[in-house]
């Protein structure tokens, strides 16, 4: 079910909340936007996700609120620059990214589920995961090997 969850960086300078569904298959709410991006958590094997080991969940922009720390964020863009990767400039934690893609309904955030403060280990273990083959720009299919993601 969709619930409001709070998250932060390690030092607490950056805090956010989002309306997110981490429930296992069969217990999930109707999603706020259509598409496979909003129906599960995701693990990607592209060079950036592989280096940061981000475990992400997409949320529409209207379901994300930065509560504090806008001035504590530093930004990184690469490739075509369409994704704004944000990090706490003090502790370096990668808590979320923002981007806009028409196919995904416009503006959205990818929340690093590991940065959520009020989610139990049991909830994380039960959350559905979809694997993306970003290393080959084949976002609709899982890579041949997923165990290392």
N, CA, C and O of each residue as an XYZ file, in Angstrom:
596
protein
N       0.827     -1.174      0.000
C       0.000      0.000      0.000
C       0.872      1.237      0.000
O       1.977      1.222      0.542
N       0.389      2.298     -0.598
C       1.126      3.555     -0.630
C       1.099      4.174      0.763
O       0.042      4.352      1.368
N       2.301      4.495      1.253
C       2.440      5.114      2.564
C       3.416      6.282      2.460
O       4.306      6.294      1.609
N       3.231      7.260      3.341
C       4.196      8.350      3.423
C       5.369      7.869      4.258
O       5.201      7.458      5.406
N       6.562      7.924      3.673
C       7.784      7.475      4.343
C       8.758      8.638      4.390
O       8.767      9.499      3.510
N       9.568      8.647      5.420
C      10.589      9.685      5.585
C      11.964      9.092      5.348
O      12.233      7.932      5.660
N      12.827      9.931      4.785
C      14.193      9.506      4.537
C      15.162     10.639      4.787
O      14.773     11.795      4.957
N      16.451     10.276      4.806
C      17.476     11.278      5.054
C      18.833     10.764      4.602
O      19.007      9.586      4.287
N      19.782     11.678      4.581
C      21.168     11.286      4.371
C      21.718     10.796      5.714
O      20.986     10.776      6.703
N      22.974     10.408      5.763
C      23.563      9.865      6.982
C      23.704     10.905      8.084
O      23.438     10.606      9.249
N      24.117     12.125      7.739
C      24.337     13.147      8.762
C      23.057     13.887      9.151
O      23.051     14.631     10.132
N      21.971     13.691      8.394
C      20.690     14.316      8.717
C      20.488     15.698      8.136
O      19.454     16.319      8.381
N      21.450     16.196      7.372
C      21.296     17.529      6.782
C      20.190     17.555      5.734
O      19.482     18.553      5.596
N      20.043     16.453      4.993
C      19.031     16.351      3.941
C      17.920     15.425      4.437
O      18.173     14.286      4.832
N      16.699     15.928      4.409
C      15.542     15.129      4.835
C      14.430     15.286      3.797
O      14.225     16.361      3.234
N      13.722     14.184      3.566
C      12.644     14.195      2.592
C      11.556     13.243      3.035
O      11.749     12.432      3.941
N      10.414     13.352      2.388
C       9.362     12.358      2.559
C       8.757     12.089      1.199
O       8.795     12.932      0.303
N       8.198     10.897      1.059
C       7.594     10.516     -0.209
C       6.459      9.541      0.040
O       6.435      8.832      1.045
N       5.526      9.520     -0.887
C       4.418      8.567     -0.857
C       4.839      7.427     -1.758
O       4.943      7.589     -2.974
N       5.082      6.271     -1.157
C       5.731      5.164     -1.848
C       5.077      3.847     -1.455
O       4.562      3.702     -0.347
N       5.106      2.903     -2.367
C       4.524      1.581     -2.135
C       5.645      0.550     -2.180
O       6.206      0.280     -3.242
N       5.966     -0.017     -1.038
C       7.000     -1.056     -0.956
C       6.400     -2.435     -0.688
O       7.129     -3.397     -0.445
N       5.078     -2.526     -0.731
C       4.403     -3.789     -0.422
C       4.727     -4.853     -1.464
O       4.991     -4.539     -2.624
N       4.706     -6.119     -1.037
C       4.944     -7.205     -1.997
C       3.810     -7.307     -3.008
O       2.727     -6.754     -2.814
N       4.083     -8.027     -4.088
C       3.054     -8.274     -5.110
C       1.796     -8.802     -4.427
O       1.883     -9.558     -3.460
N       0.643     -8.411     -4.923
C      -0.623     -8.855     -4.355
C      -1.122     -7.984     -3.220
O      -2.286     -8.087     -2.834
N      -0.265     -7.126     -2.673
C      -0.659     -6.242     -1.580
C      -0.483     -4.775     -1.950
O      -0.607     -3.894     -1.099
N      -0.193     -4.518     -3.217
C       0.130     -3.165     -3.651
C      -1.127     -2.367     -3.991
O      -2.128     -2.924     -4.442
N      -1.060     -1.073     -3.771
C      -2.131     -0.147     -4.125
C      -2.097      0.119     -5.623
O      -1.078     -0.117     -6.272
N      -3.205      0.610     -6.178
C      -3.118      1.136     -7.545
C      -2.079      2.260     -7.547
O      -2.074      3.110     -6.656
N      -1.211      2.257     -8.540
C      -0.118      3.212     -8.574
C      -0.594      4.601     -8.981
O      -1.608      4.745     -9.664
N       0.147      5.620     -8.554
C      -0.203      7.005     -8.846
C      -0.053      7.331    -10.323
O      -0.732      8.219    -10.838
N       0.843      6.611    -11.010
C       1.036      6.766    -12.454
C       1.203      5.373    -13.054
O       1.711      4.462    -12.399
N       0.773      5.216    -14.296
C       0.947      3.909    -14.948
C       2.403      3.692    -15.357
O       3.184      4.637    -15.462
N       2.738      2.450    -15.581
C       4.068      2.102    -16.077
C       4.832      1.225    -15.117
O       4.599      1.269    -13.909
N       5.736      0.435    -15.639
C       6.491     -0.512    -14.801
C       7.436      0.181    -13.818
O       7.852     -0.433    -12.835
N       7.777      1.429    -14.061
C       8.709      2.138    -13.186
C       8.119      2.366    -11.816
O       8.848      2.400    -10.825
N       6.804      2.522    -11.741
C       6.154      2.861    -10.479
C       5.603      1.642     -9.751
O       5.037      1.778     -8.666
N       5.758      0.461    -10.325
C       5.151     -0.734     -9.757
C       6.057     -1.605     -8.923
O       5.618     -2.646     -8.435
N       7.322     -1.213     -8.738
C       8.235     -2.010     -7.919
C       9.480     -1.191     -7.628
O       9.629     -0.071     -8.117
N      10.361     -1.751     -6.838
C      11.683     -1.146     -6.703
C      12.513     -1.627     -7.885
O      12.145     -2.591     -8.556
N      13.626     -0.960     -8.136
C      14.453     -1.309     -9.294
C      15.924     -1.391     -8.924
O      16.415     -0.648     -8.074
N      16.608     -2.306     -9.578
C      18.065     -2.412     -9.510
C      18.557     -2.378    -10.946
O      18.026     -3.082    -11.805
N      19.564     -1.568    -11.208
C      20.070     -1.362    -12.556
C      21.563     -1.694    -12.603
O      22.279     -1.535    -11.614
N      22.011     -2.152    -13.753
C      23.423     -2.505    -13.908
C      24.210     -1.496    -14.737
O      25.312     -1.808    -15.189
N      23.671     -0.289    -14.949
C      24.448      0.715    -15.692
C      25.690      1.081    -14.870
O      25.786      0.733    -13.693
N      26.620      1.772    -15.488
C      27.881      2.081    -14.805
C      27.655      2.890    -13.535
O      28.330      2.647    -12.534
N      26.730      3.844    -13.543
C      26.508      4.678    -12.362
C      25.830      3.896    -11.242
O      26.285      3.922    -10.098
N      24.747      3.203    -11.571
C      24.039      2.433    -10.537
C      24.927      1.321     -9.980
O      24.876      1.006     -8.791
N      25.731      0.740    -10.846
C      26.648     -0.297    -10.380
C      27.670      0.225     -9.396
O      28.000     -0.455     -8.424
N      28.176      1.424     -9.634
C      29.168      2.009     -8.722
C      28.541      2.481     -7.410
O      29.158      2.358     -6.352
N      27.323      3.021     -7.468
C      26.687      3.531     -6.252
C      25.852      2.476     -5.539
O      25.505      2.645     -4.370
N      25.529      1.394     -6.232
C      24.684      0.320     -5.682
C      23.323      0.833     -5.228
O      22.761      0.336     -4.251
N      22.796      1.825     -5.936
C      21.493      2.375     -5.570
C      20.402      1.325     -5.791
O      20.410      0.592     -6.780
N      19.489      1.275     -4.865
C      18.277      0.466     -4.956
C      17.158      1.498     -4.956
O      16.877      2.115     -3.928
N      16.530      1.682     -6.088
C      15.650      2.828     -6.268
C      14.181      2.447     -6.397
O      13.817      1.313     -6.709
N      13.371      3.449     -6.142
C      11.937      3.345     -6.382
C      11.486      4.681     -6.951
O      11.738      5.732     -6.362
N      10.823      4.636     -8.090
C      10.339      5.857     -8.730
C       9.065      6.335     -8.033
O       8.180      5.543     -7.708
N       8.995      7.632     -7.816
C       7.768      8.251     -7.312
C       7.496      9.505     -8.143
O       8.427     10.236     -8.482
N       6.230      9.759     -8.473
C       5.905     10.984     -9.196
C       6.319     12.212     -8.383
O       6.362     12.163     -7.154
N       6.619     13.293     -9.066
C       7.088     14.494     -8.360
C       6.096     14.975     -7.314
O       6.494     15.509     -6.278
N       4.816     14.791     -7.575
C       3.815     15.239     -6.602
C       3.789     14.365     -5.350
O       3.121     14.714     -4.377
N       4.498     13.243     -5.353
C       4.563     12.345     -4.211
C       5.889     12.463     -3.459
O       6.196     11.628     -2.608
N       6.681     13.503     -3.770
C       7.979     13.695     -3.134
C       8.064     15.097     -2.564
O       7.666     16.064     -3.215
N       8.585     15.211     -1.341
C       8.752     16.510     -0.708
C      10.129     16.586     -0.039
O      10.446     15.781      0.837
N      10.927     17.543     -0.453
C      12.202     17.809      0.208
C      11.892     18.660      1.427
O      11.431     19.792      1.287
N      12.138     18.133      2.617
C      11.787     18.813      3.855
C      12.876     19.767      4.331
O      12.577     20.819      4.895
N      14.125     19.409      4.109
C      15.231     20.283      4.483
C      16.484     19.861      3.731
O      16.626     18.712      3.314
N      17.379     20.811      3.570
C      18.691     20.502      3.046
C      18.933     20.811      1.586
O      19.913     20.320      1.027
N      18.091     21.599      0.939
C      18.322     21.920     -0.473
C      19.713     22.515     -0.672
O      20.375     22.218     -1.667
N      20.157     23.341      0.253
C      21.477     23.966      0.132
C      22.609     23.010      0.496
O      23.778     23.312      0.254
N      22.272     21.866      1.072
C      23.285     20.872      1.439
C      23.501     19.836      0.345
O      24.325     18.933      0.494
N      22.768     19.963     -0.748
C      22.897     19.006     -1.844
C      23.939     19.465     -2.858
O      24.066     20.655     -3.146
N      24.661     18.522     -3.379
C      25.522     18.774     -4.527
C      24.973     17.924     -5.670
O      24.319     16.909     -5.430
N      25.234     18.328     -6.897
C      24.589     17.719     -8.057
C      25.614     17.149     -9.029
O      26.720     17.668     -9.182
N      25.207     16.068     -9.679
C      26.058     15.434    -10.684
C      25.183     15.018    -11.857
O      24.161     14.354    -11.681
N      25.594     15.411    -13.041
C      24.907     15.016    -14.274
C      25.954     14.454    -15.223
O      27.086     14.936    -15.267
N      25.574     13.442    -15.977
C      26.493     12.883    -16.958
C      25.703     12.471    -18.184
O      24.476     12.572    -18.197
N      26.387     12.012    -19.202
C      25.711     11.629    -20.443
C      24.955     12.815    -21.010
O      25.520     13.893    -21.191
N      23.689     12.615    -21.287
C      22.854     13.683    -21.822
C      22.418     14.681    -20.755
O      21.844     15.720    -21.081
N      22.682     14.382    -19.490
C      22.404     15.317    -18.403
C      20.966     15.397    -17.978
O      20.593     16.327    -17.263
N      20.136     14.454    -18.392
C      18.719     14.511    -18.077
C      18.367     14.108    -16.653
O      17.258     14.373    -16.190
N      19.290     13.478    -15.964
C      19.028     13.030    -14.592
C      19.896     13.844    -13.645
O      21.111     13.928    -13.822
N      19.270     14.442    -12.639
C      19.973     15.221    -11.634
C      20.249     14.318    -10.435
O      19.372     14.094     -9.601
N      21.469     13.805    -10.359
C      21.886     12.965     -9.234
C      22.291     13.897     -8.101
O      23.138     14.770     -8.290
N      21.697     13.720     -6.933
C      21.965     14.608     -5.805
C      22.594     13.837     -4.656
O      22.233     12.694     -4.375
N      23.536     14.488     -4.006
C      24.260     13.907     -2.876
C      24.358     14.941     -1.772
O      24.423     16.141     -2.037
N      24.370     14.475     -0.541
C      24.637     15.385      0.567
C      26.102     15.803      0.486
O      26.989     14.952      0.414
N      26.354     17.089      0.498
C      27.735     17.575      0.373
C      28.545     17.314      1.636
O      29.771     17.415      1.598
N      27.898     16.980      2.764
C      28.625     16.702      4.001
C      28.986     15.225      4.133
O      30.152     14.883      4.333
N      27.982     14.347      4.020
C      28.245     12.920      4.256
C      28.329     12.087      2.983
O      28.762     10.936      3.029
N      27.921     12.652      1.844
C      28.039     11.957      0.566
C      26.934     10.981      0.227
O      26.998     10.326     -0.813
N      25.918     10.860      1.075
C      24.850      9.895      0.803
C      24.026     10.338     -0.399
O      23.671     11.508     -0.548
N      23.740      9.369     -1.238
C      22.976      9.518     -2.471
C      21.540      9.117     -2.149
O      21.203      7.936     -2.225
N      20.689     10.074     -1.791
C      19.354      9.773     -1.298
C      18.278      9.731     -2.379
O      17.300      8.996     -2.248
N      18.452     10.516     -3.450
C      17.443     10.549     -4.498
C      17.997     11.227     -5.741
O      19.029     11.897     -5.701
N      17.288     11.037     -6.840
C      17.571     11.734     -8.096
C      16.259     12.323     -8.595
O      15.177     11.912     -8.174
N      16.371     13.284     -9.493
C      15.166     13.807    -10.129
C      15.389     13.871    -11.634
O      16.507     14.060    -12.112
N      14.299     13.711    -12.356
C      14.355     13.748    -13.816
C      12.952     13.995    -14.351
O      11.981     14.054    -13.596
N      12.868     14.137    -15.656
C      11.584     14.291    -16.317
C      11.626     13.535    -17.634
O      12.502     13.765    -18.467
N      10.686     12.645    -17.811
C      10.572     11.866    -19.047
C       9.098     11.796    -19.436
O       8.285     11.315    -18.647
N       8.735     12.257    -20.620
C       7.333     12.197    -21.034
C       6.749     10.788    -20.958
O       5.600     10.622    -20.550
N       7.520      9.772    -21.344
C       7.010      8.397    -21.322
C       6.674      7.932    -19.900
O       5.891      7.001    -19.709
N       7.280      8.596    -18.906
C       7.037      8.240    -17.506
C       6.058      9.192    -16.834
O       5.910      9.178    -15.612
N       5.392     10.016    -17.632
C       4.390     10.924    -17.088
C       4.942     12.262    -16.635
O       4.258     13.004    -15.930
N       6.171     12.584    -17.028
C       6.740     13.879    -16.663
C       7.743     13.794    -15.532
O       8.538     12.856    -15.464
N       7.705     14.783    -14.639
C       8.675     14.882    -13.557
C       8.506     13.753    -12.552
O       7.389     13.370    -12.205
N       9.646     13.224    -12.087
C       9.634     12.159    -11.085
C      10.913     12.191    -10.267
O      11.869     12.883    -10.616
N      10.921     11.444     -9.188
C      12.095     11.237     -8.349
C      12.351      9.746     -8.250
O      11.417      8.945     -8.264
N      13.602      9.379     -8.153
C      13.998      8.013     -7.798
C      14.561      8.105     -6.392
O      15.594      8.733     -6.161
N      13.880      7.483     -5.475
C      14.292      7.494     -4.080
C      15.167      6.272     -3.832
O      14.824      5.163     -4.243
N      16.287      6.474     -3.165
C      17.124      5.358     -2.748
C      16.443      4.731     -1.533
O      16.451      5.327     -0.456
N      15.854      3.544     -1.680
C      15.088      2.959     -0.579
C      15.967      2.708      0.640
O      15.458      2.634      1.759
N      17.275      2.575      0.446
C      18.183      2.402      1.581
C      18.276      3.669      2.427
O      18.725      3.608      3.572
N      17.861      4.816      1.886
C      17.890      6.074      2.631
C      16.585      6.333      3.375
O      16.461      7.357      4.047
N      15.618      5.439      3.273
C      14.360      5.607      4.007
C      14.581      5.218      5.462
O      15.113      4.145      5.748
N      14.176      6.088      6.380
C      14.446      5.887      7.802
C      13.413      5.026      8.518
O      13.726      4.399      9.530
N      12.206      4.989      8.013
C      11.129      4.335      8.743
C      10.611      3.080      8.033
O       9.417      2.786      8.073
N      11.505      2.355      7.392
C      11.161      1.108      6.721
C      11.950     -0.006      7.395
O      13.168      0.091      7.543
N      11.261     -1.052      7.798
C      11.927     -2.147      8.505
C      12.695     -3.047      7.538
O      12.393     -3.070      6.344
N      13.671     -3.779      8.034
C      14.367     -4.752      7.189
C      13.410     -5.776      6.576
O      13.624     -6.230      5.452
N      12.377     -6.133      7.296
C      11.392     -7.092      6.777
C      10.629     -6.504      5.589
O      10.372     -7.201      4.608
N      10.269     -5.226      5.677
C       9.580     -4.573      4.560
C      10.482     -4.499      3.336
O      10.032     -4.750      2.217
N      11.744     -4.160      3.539
C      12.672     -4.094      2.416
C      12.867     -5.471      1.782
O      12.932     -5.592      0.558
N      12.961     -6.499      2.612
C      13.155     -7.850      2.089
C      11.964     -8.316      1.262
O      12.128     -9.106      0.331
N      10.759     -7.833      1.595
C       9.547     -8.250      0.887
C       9.226     -7.385     -0.331
O       8.372     -7.748     -1.140
N       9.907     -6.242     -0.468
C       9.607     -5.326     -1.576
C       9.945     -5.985     -2.911
O      10.993     -6.616     -3.043
N       9.068     -5.841     -3.894
C       9.359     -6.414     -5.212
C      10.516     -5.675     -5.883
O      10.658     -4.462     -5.727
N      11.334     -6.404     -6.621
C      12.475     -5.820     -7.330
C      12.362     -6.164     -8.807
O      12.139     -7.318     -9.175
N      12.520     -5.144     -9.651
C      12.617     -5.341    -11.094
C      14.034     -4.962    -11.492
O      14.542     -3.924    -11.069
N      14.672     -5.793    -12.301
C      16.039     -5.548    -12.733
C      16.048     -4.912    -14.117
O      15.287     -5.312    -14.999
N      16.918     -3.915    -14.301
C      17.037     -3.191    -15.563
C      18.433     -3.413    -16.149
O      19.432     -3.408    -15.429
N      18.480     -3.605    -17.453
C      19.760     -3.750    -18.136
C      20.188     -2.406    -18.721
O      20.239     -2.222    -19.937
N      20.491     -1.478    -17.824
C      20.930     -0.157    -18.241
C      22.298     -0.170    -18.903
O      22.617      0.725    -19.686
N      23.104     -1.170    -18.599
C      24.434     -1.265    -19.211
C      24.340     -1.397    -20.730
O      25.263     -1.022    -21.453
N      23.214     -1.936    -21.206
C      23.008     -2.105    -22.650
C      21.849     -1.261    -23.165
O      21.336     -1.505    -24.257
N      21.432     -0.259    -22.373
C      20.293      0.601    -22.719
C      19.056     -0.203    -23.091
O      18.279      0.195    -23.958
N      18.888     -1.328    -22.429
C      17.736     -2.208    -22.653
C      16.889     -2.198    -21.378
O      16.810     -3.193    -20.657
N      16.266     -1.063    -21.123
C      15.582     -0.812    -19.861
C      14.380     -1.710    -19.632
O      13.949     -1.870    -18.490
N      13.833     -2.293    -20.671
C      12.644     -3.127    -20.532
C      12.935     -4.577    -20.186
O      12.007     -5.361    -19.988
N      14.212     -4.947    -20.109
C      14.562     -6.341    -19.837
C      15.589     -6.430    -18.721
O      16.393     -5.522    -18.512
N      15.540     -7.530    -18.024
C      16.530     -7.789    -16.970
C      17.837     -8.232    -17.622
O      17.820     -8.875    -18.672
N      18.977     -7.887    -17.002
C      20.242     -8.375    -17.503
C      20.337     -9.888    -17.289
O      19.598    -10.458    -16.486
N      21.248    -10.521    -18.011
C      21.402    -11.970    -17.899
C      21.788    -12.392    -16.480
O      21.377    -13.456    -16.020
N      22.567    -11.574    -15.791
C      22.990    -11.891    -14.436
C      22.475    -10.795    -13.504
O      22.767     -9.618    -13.713
N      21.714    -11.172    -12.479
C      21.155    -10.176    -11.560
C      21.653    -10.328    -10.135
O      21.438     -9.418     -9.335
N      22.288    -11.392     -9.779
C      22.672    -11.642     -8.400
C      23.636    -10.632     -7.799
O      23.679    -10.474     -6.579
N      24.398     -9.955     -8.621
C      25.375     -9.004     -8.097
C      24.803     -7.610     -7.924
O      25.459     -6.740     -7.350
N      23.585     -7.383     -8.415
C      23.004     -6.035     -8.366
C      22.516     -5.698     -6.979
O      21.999     -4.604     -6.755
